[in-house]
Amino acid sequence: MKFNARLILSAACLTFSSMVFAQIPDTQYSQGISYISGGVGEEESQAILTESKQWPLLLELSQLENG
């Protein structure tokens, strides 16, 4: 029973540690407006969505590639 609890705890720690290390791109500034641009890849995309509550506007754009 203790082994199962340790295994589950280890898996949870690994899952959450990957979320902690995912970082949003640096904030850019142009004519008094601050913004971020990025979200390529699962980890960066999740990090941006997590931080989106701090921004007044979130635009999500994507493009389907041929193939």
Backbone as JSON, one array per atom type, in Angstrom:
{
  "sequence": "MKFNARLILSAACLTFSSMVFAQIPDTQYSQGISYISGGVGEEESQAILTESKQWPLLLELSQLENG",
  "N": [[0.82, -1.19, 0.0], [1.95, 1.25, 0.79], [3.83, 1.52, -1.19], [2.26, 1.96, -3.5], [1.13, 4.44, -2.85], [3.41, 6.03, -2.79], [4.2, 5.81, -5.45], [2.05, 7.02, -6.79], [2.23, 9.59, -5.68], [4.75, 10.35, -6.63], [4.27, 10.38, -9.41], [2.38, 12.45, -9.53], [3.93, 14.6, -8.65], [5.81, 14.78, -10.73], [4.12, 15.46, -12.85], [3.08, 17.98, -12.04], [5.45, 19.39, -11.74], [6.34, 19.76, -14.34], [4.51, 21.6, -15.21], [5.19, 23.77, -13.66], [7.71, 24.5, -14.62], [7.17, 25.29, -17.2], [7.21, 28.19, -19.01], [5.92, 31.44, -19.66], [6.29, 33.44, -22.62], [8.58, 36.26, -22.81], [7.43, 39.51, -21.85], [6.47, 41.87, -24.24], [6.79, 45.24, -25.44], [5.16, 47.94, -26.99], [4.64, 51.11, -28.08], [3.44, 51.9, -25.63], [1.84, 49.7, -25.09], [1.6, 46.56, -23.66], [2.37, 43.16, -24.33], [2.24, 39.6, -24.97], [3.54, 37.02, -27.04], [3.23, 33.89, -28.46], [3.1, 30.49, -27.48], [3.53, 28.18, -28.8], [3.61, 24.8, -28.9], [2.74, 22.35, -26.42], [3.32, 22.74, -23.62], [4.07, 25.5, -23.38], [1.77, 26.66, -24.39], [-0.16, 25.87, -22.47], [0.91, 27.21, -20.26], [0.56, 29.89, -20.99], [-2.24, 29.99, -21.14], [-2.84, 29.56, -18.46], [-1.81, 31.89, -17.31], [-3.42, 33.76, -18.48], [-5.48, 35.08, -17.19], [-4.43, 37.36, -16.12], [-4.25, 39.18, -18.11], [-5.94, 41.62, -20.11], [-7.03, 40.85, -22.55], [-7.28, 38.02, -24.65], [-6.17, 36.5, -27.46], [-6.57, 33.81, -29.57], [-5.04, 32.17, -32.06], [-4.75, 29.96, -34.82], [-3.38, 27.75, -37.3], [-4.06, 25.41, -39.76], [-1.98, 23.05, -41.11], [-1.17, 21.77, -44.37], [-1.38, 18.31, -45.04]],
  "CA": [[0.0, 0.0, 0.0], [2.83, 2.41, 0.84], [4.47, 1.65, -2.5], [1.29, 2.59, -4.4], [1.01, 5.85, -2.49], [4.64, 6.69, -3.25], [4.16, 5.85, -6.91], [1.08, 8.05, -7.17], [2.79, 10.88, -5.3], [5.84, 10.65, -7.58], [3.66, 10.74, -10.7], [1.77, 13.77, -9.38], [5.01, 15.59, -8.59], [6.35, 14.95, -12.08], [3.12, 16.17, -13.65], [3.01, 19.38, -11.64], [6.74, 20.05, -11.94], [6.42, 20.19, -15.73], [3.71, 22.81, -15.32], [5.92, 24.85, -13.01], [8.83, 24.9, -15.45], [6.7, 25.91, -18.43], [7.22, 29.63, -18.81], [5.34, 32.24, -20.72], [7.31, 34.26, -23.28], [8.82, 37.57, -22.23], [6.5, 40.57, -22.21], [6.95, 42.83, -25.24], [6.18, 46.56, -25.29], [5.14, 48.75, -28.21], [3.82, 52.31, -27.98], [2.67, 51.88, -24.39], [1.03, 48.5, -24.99], [2.37, 45.36, -23.33], [1.77, 41.95, -24.87], [3.09, 38.42, -25.16], [3.24, 36.29, -28.26], [3.84, 32.57, -28.39], [2.16, 29.4, -27.24], [3.82, 27.04, -29.67], [3.92, 23.65, -28.05], [1.75, 22.08, -25.37], [3.68, 23.33, -22.32], [3.99, 26.96, -23.45], [0.36, 26.99, -24.57], [-0.8, 25.74, -21.17], [1.41, 28.28, -19.39], [-0.1, 31.13, -21.4], [-3.64, 29.92, -20.72], [-2.86, 29.72, -17.01], [-1.54, 33.29, -17.0], [-4.3, 34.64, -19.27], [-6.35, 35.86, -16.3], [-3.75, 38.61, -15.8], [-4.26, 40.03, -19.29], [-7.31, 42.03, -20.42], [-7.5, 40.28, -23.81], [-6.57, 36.83, -25.11], [-6.5, 36.1, -28.83], [-6.0, 32.5, -29.87], [-5.04, 31.96, -33.5], [-4.06, 28.75, -35.24], [-3.43, 27.5, -38.73], [-3.94, 24.0, -40.1], [-1.03, 22.84, -42.2], [-1.53, 20.7, -45.29], [-0.65, 17.07, -44.79]],
  "C": [[0.87, 1.26, 0.0], [3.51, 2.64, -0.5], [3.54, 2.34, -3.49], [1.15, 4.08, -4.12], [2.23, 6.63, -2.95], [4.66, 6.84, -4.76], [3.21, 6.94, -7.4], [1.61, 9.44, -6.84], [3.91, 11.29, -6.25], [5.29, 11.08, -8.93], [3.04, 12.13, -10.63], [2.83, 14.85, -9.35], [5.61, 15.84, -9.96], [5.4, 15.74, -12.97], [3.12, 17.65, -13.32], [4.33, 20.1, -11.83], [6.89, 20.5, -13.38], [5.6, 21.45, -15.95], [4.44, 24.01, -14.72], [7.02, 25.38, -13.91], [8.41, 25.51, -16.78], [6.57, 27.41, -18.18], [6.54, 30.32, -19.98], [6.46, 33.05, -21.37], [7.46, 35.61, -22.58], [7.78, 38.58, -22.71], [7.17, 41.54, -23.17], [6.2, 44.15, -25.01], [6.27, 47.31, -26.6], [4.15, 49.89, -28.02], [2.89, 52.27, -26.76], [1.79, 50.66, -24.19], [1.95, 47.32, -24.68], [1.62, 44.14, -23.83], [2.77, 40.8, -24.84], [2.63, 37.73, -26.43], [3.94, 34.94, -28.17], [2.77, 31.51, -28.21], [2.36, 28.23, -28.17], [4.27, 25.89, -28.78], [2.94, 23.55, -26.89], [2.07, 22.8, -24.06], [3.55, 24.85, -22.34], [2.54, 27.41, -23.62], [-0.39, 26.93, -23.25], [-0.36, 26.84, -20.22], [0.73, 29.6, -19.72], [-1.56, 31.11, -20.97], [-3.78, 30.09, -19.21], [-2.69, 31.18, -16.61], [-2.53, 34.25, -17.66], [-5.22, 35.49, -18.41], [-5.74, 37.22, -15.95], [-3.77, 39.59, -16.95], [-5.7, 40.39, -19.65], [-7.88, 41.39, -21.69], [-6.64, 39.08, -24.17], [-7.07, 36.5, -26.5], [-5.82, 34.77, -29.1], [-6.16, 32.25, -31.36], [-4.3, 30.67, -33.81], [-4.23, 28.58, -36.74], [-3.22, 26.01, -38.95], [-3.0, 23.86, -41.28], [-1.54, 21.71, -43.1], [-0.74, 19.46, -44.93], [-1.24, 16.31, -43.74]]
}
